Coordinates of C-alpha atoms in Angstrom, one line a residue:
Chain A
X871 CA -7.1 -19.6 -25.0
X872 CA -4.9 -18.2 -22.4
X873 CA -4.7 -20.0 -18.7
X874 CA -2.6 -20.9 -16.0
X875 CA -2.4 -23.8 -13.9
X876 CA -0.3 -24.8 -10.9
X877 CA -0.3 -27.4 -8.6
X878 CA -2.6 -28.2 -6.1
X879 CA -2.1 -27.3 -2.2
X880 CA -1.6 -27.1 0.7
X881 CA 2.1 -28.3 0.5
X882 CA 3.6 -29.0 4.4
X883 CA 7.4 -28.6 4.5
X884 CA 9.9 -29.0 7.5
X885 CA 12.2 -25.6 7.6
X886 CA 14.9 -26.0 5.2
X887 CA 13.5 -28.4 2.8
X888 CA 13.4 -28.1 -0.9
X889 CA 10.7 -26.0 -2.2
X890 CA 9.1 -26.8 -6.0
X891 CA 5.6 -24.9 -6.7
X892 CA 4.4 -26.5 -10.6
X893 CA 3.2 -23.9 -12.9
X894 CA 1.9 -24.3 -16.6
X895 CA 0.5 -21.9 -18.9
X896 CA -1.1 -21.9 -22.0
X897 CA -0.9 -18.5 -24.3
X898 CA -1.5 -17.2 -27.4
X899 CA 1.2 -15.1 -28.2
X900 CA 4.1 -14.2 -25.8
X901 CA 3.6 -14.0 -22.5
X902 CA 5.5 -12.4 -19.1
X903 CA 5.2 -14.8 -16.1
X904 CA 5.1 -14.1 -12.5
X905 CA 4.7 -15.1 -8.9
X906 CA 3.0 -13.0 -6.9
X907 CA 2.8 -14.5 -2.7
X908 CA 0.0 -13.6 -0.6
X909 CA 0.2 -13.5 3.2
X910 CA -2.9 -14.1 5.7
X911 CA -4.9 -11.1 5.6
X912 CA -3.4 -9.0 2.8
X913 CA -3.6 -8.3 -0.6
X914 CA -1.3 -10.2 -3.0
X915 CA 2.6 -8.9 -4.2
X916 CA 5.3 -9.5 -6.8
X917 CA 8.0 -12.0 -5.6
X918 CA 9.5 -12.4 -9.1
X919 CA 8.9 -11.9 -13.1
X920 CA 10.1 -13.2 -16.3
X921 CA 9.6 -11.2 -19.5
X922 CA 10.9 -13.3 -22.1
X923 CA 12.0 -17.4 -22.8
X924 CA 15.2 -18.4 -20.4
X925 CA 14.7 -15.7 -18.7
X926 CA 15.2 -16.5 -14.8
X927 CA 13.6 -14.7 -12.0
X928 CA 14.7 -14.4 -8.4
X929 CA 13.7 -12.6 -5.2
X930 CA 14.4 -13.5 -1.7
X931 CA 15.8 -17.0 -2.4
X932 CA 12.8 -18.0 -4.6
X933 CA 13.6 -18.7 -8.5
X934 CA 11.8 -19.6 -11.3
X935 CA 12.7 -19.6 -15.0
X936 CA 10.6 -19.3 -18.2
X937 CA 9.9 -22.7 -20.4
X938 CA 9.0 -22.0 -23.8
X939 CA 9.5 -25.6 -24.5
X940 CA 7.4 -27.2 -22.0
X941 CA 5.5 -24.2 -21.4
X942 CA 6.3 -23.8 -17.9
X943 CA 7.5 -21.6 -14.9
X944 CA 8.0 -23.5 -11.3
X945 CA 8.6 -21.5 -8.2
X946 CA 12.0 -23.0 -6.5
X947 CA 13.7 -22.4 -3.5
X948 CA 16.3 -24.1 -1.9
X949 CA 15.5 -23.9 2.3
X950 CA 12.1 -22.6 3.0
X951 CA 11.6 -20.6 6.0
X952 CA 8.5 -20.7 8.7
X953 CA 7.7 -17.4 7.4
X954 CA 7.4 -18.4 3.8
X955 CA 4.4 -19.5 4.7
X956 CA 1.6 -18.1 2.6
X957 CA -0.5 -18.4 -0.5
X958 CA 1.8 -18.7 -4.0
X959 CA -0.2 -17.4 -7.6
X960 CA 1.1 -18.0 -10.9
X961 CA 0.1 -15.6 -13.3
X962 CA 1.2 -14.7 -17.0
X963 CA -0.1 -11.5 -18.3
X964 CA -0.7 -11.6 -22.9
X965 CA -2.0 -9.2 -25.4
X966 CA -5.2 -10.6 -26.6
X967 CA -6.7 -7.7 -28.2
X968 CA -6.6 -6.6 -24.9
X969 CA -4.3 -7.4 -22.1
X970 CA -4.8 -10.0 -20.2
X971 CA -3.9 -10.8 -16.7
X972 CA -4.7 -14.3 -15.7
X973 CA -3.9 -16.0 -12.3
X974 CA -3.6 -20.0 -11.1
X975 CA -5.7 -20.9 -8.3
X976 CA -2.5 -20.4 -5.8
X977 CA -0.9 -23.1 -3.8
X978 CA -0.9 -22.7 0.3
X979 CA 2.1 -23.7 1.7
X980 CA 2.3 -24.1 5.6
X981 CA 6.5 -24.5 6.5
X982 CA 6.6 -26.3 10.1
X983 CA 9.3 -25.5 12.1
Chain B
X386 CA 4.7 5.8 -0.1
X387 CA 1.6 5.5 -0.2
X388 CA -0.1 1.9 -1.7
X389 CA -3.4 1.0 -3.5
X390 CA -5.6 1.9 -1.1
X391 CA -8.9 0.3 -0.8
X392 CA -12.1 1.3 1.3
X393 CA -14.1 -0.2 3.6
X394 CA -11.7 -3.0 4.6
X395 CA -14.5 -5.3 6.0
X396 CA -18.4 -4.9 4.8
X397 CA -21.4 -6.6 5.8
X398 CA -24.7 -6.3 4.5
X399 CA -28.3 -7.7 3.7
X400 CA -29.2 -9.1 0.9
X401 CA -30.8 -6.8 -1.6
X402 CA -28.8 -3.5 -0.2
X403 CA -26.1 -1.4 -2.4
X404 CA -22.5 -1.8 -1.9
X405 CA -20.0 0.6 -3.0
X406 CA -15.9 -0.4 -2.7
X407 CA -13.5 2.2 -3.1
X408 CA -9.9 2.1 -4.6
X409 CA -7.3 5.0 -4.9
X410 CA -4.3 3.9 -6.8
X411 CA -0.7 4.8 -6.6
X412 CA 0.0 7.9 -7.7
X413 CA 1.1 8.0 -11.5
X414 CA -0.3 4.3 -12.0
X415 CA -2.3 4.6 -15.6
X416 CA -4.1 0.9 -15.2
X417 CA -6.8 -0.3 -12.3
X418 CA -7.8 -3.6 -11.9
X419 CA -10.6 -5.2 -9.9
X420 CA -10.7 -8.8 -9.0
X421 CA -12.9 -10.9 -6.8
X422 CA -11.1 -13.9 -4.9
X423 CA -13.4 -16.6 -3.8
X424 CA -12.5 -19.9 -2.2
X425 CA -14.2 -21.9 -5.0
X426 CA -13.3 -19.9 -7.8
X427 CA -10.0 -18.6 -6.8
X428 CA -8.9 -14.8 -8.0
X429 CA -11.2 -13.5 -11.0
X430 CA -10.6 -10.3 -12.7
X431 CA -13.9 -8.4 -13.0
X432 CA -12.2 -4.7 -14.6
X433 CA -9.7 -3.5 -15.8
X434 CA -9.0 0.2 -16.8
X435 CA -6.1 2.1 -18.9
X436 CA -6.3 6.1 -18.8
X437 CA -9.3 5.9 -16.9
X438 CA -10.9 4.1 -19.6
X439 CA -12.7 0.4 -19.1
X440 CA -10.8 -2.0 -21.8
X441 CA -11.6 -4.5 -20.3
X442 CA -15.1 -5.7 -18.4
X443 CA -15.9 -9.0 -19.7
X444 CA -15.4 -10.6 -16.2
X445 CA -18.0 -8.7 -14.6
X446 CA -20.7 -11.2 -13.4
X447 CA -23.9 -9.5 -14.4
X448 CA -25.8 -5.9 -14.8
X449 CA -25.5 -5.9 -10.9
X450 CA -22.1 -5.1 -10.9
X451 CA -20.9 -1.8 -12.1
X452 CA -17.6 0.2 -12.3
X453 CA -16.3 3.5 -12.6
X454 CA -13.4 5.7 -13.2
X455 CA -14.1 9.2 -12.9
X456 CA -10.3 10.0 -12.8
X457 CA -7.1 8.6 -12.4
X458 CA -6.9 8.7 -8.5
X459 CA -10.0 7.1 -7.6
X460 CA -12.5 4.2 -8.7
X461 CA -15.5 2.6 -7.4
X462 CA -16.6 -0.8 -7.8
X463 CA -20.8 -1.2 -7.0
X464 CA -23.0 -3.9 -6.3
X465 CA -26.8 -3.1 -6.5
X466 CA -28.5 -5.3 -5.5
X467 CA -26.1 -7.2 -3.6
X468 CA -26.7 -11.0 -3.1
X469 CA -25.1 -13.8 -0.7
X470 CA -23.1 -15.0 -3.4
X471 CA -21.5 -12.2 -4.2
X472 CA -19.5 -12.7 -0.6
X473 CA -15.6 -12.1 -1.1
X474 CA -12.7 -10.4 -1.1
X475 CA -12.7 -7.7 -3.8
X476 CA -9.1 -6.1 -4.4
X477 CA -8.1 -3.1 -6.7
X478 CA -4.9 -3.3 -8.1
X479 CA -2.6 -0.4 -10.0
X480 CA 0.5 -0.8 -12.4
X481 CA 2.1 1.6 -13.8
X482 CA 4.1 -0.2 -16.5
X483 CA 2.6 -1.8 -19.4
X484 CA 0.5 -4.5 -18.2
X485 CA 2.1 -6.8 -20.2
X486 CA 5.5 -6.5 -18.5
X487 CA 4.5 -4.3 -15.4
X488 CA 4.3 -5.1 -12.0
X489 CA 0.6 -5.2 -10.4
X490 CA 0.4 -3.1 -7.0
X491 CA -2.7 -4.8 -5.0
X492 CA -4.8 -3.3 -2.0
X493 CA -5.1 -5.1 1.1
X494 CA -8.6 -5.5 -0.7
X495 CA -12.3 -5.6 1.0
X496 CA -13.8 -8.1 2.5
X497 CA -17.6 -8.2 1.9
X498 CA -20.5 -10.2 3.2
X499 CA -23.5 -10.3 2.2
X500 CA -26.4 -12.3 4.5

């Protein structure tokens, strides 16, 4: 079948630390990633996509490239920010006779100044 | 420009009443989606549309849930009767793109409860 799962939250971080958000998928067939980011109070956005294997995806100093290998797409980002804060979803999207859209669970992450 | 726009923002109700959520897409967007996000069971997809046509409704929980479509600029999402666990936040999203590739636009959703 097709899921996603990432890595359990909340994840605290001091402003500028190194940011890695675990994401694994399964699929049948081939996939597009994303991360969508949702902030307190509002509905949930794109912060990056990947279409196809290697691909790499970037927005606003968050990367994340697609695994075929190890099946895999972690959120990265080099200094986090107090206003990163928010709620991170994985989510891969699959033709399955019809197309799917699945989410993770998300991952809070609280960035202290 | 105008987002997904979702109505009423905040609802509370009593058990056993009718609840009707409202979505108006972006202009032009050709897909709807509902989902349900829930503490315990994170963000579900209930619907999904294409053309205005359901393709997709295996997520919806039970004959109390039902959805429309009647055209491309406005859906409807209804709970009748509605019960306590049926409390969440219920967003609409739109994409444009093939949903494979495309982008998902989401609402700032609705936030229902139901005592």
């Amino acid at each position: 079948g097709n899921s996603v799962t990432q890595m359990e939250g909340p994840v605290t971080l001091s402003e500028e630390a190194f940011l890695t958000i675990n994401c694994t998928y399964t699929a049948t067939g081939y996939p597009s990633l994303f991360w969508y980011v949702q902030y307190p109070g509002e509905g949930l956005q794109l912060l990056l996509k990947a279409t196809k294997a290697d691909d790499k995806g970037s927005n606003k100093g968050f990367e994340a490239t697609y695994r075929k290998e190890t099946t895999s797409f972690h959120l990265e980002k080099g200094s986090v920010q107090v206003s990163d804060s928010a709620v991170y979803f994985c989510a891969l999207s699959v033709y399955s006779g019809t197309y799917k859209y699945i989410f993770g669970t998300g991952t809070r992450l609280k960035v202290l100044a | 420009d105008a987002g997904v726009i979702q109505s009423p923002r905040h609802e509370v109700t009593e058990m056993g009443q009718e609840v009707t959520l409202r979505c108006k897409p972006i202009s032009g967007h050709n897909s709807l989606f509902w989902y349900r996000q829930t503490m315990m069971r994170g963000l579900e997809l209930l619907i999904y549309f294409n053309n205005n046509v359901p393709i997709d409704d295996s997520g919806m929980p039970e004959d109390r849930f039902s959805a429309k479509m009647p055209n491309a600029s406005f859906s409807t999402l209804k709970i009748q009767p509605s019960e306590p666990r049926d409390s969440a936040v219920y967003f609409c999203a739109s994409s444009m793109d093939h949903p494979n590739t495309g982008e998902l636009f989401f609402g700032e959703g609705s936030r229902l409860t139901v005592l």
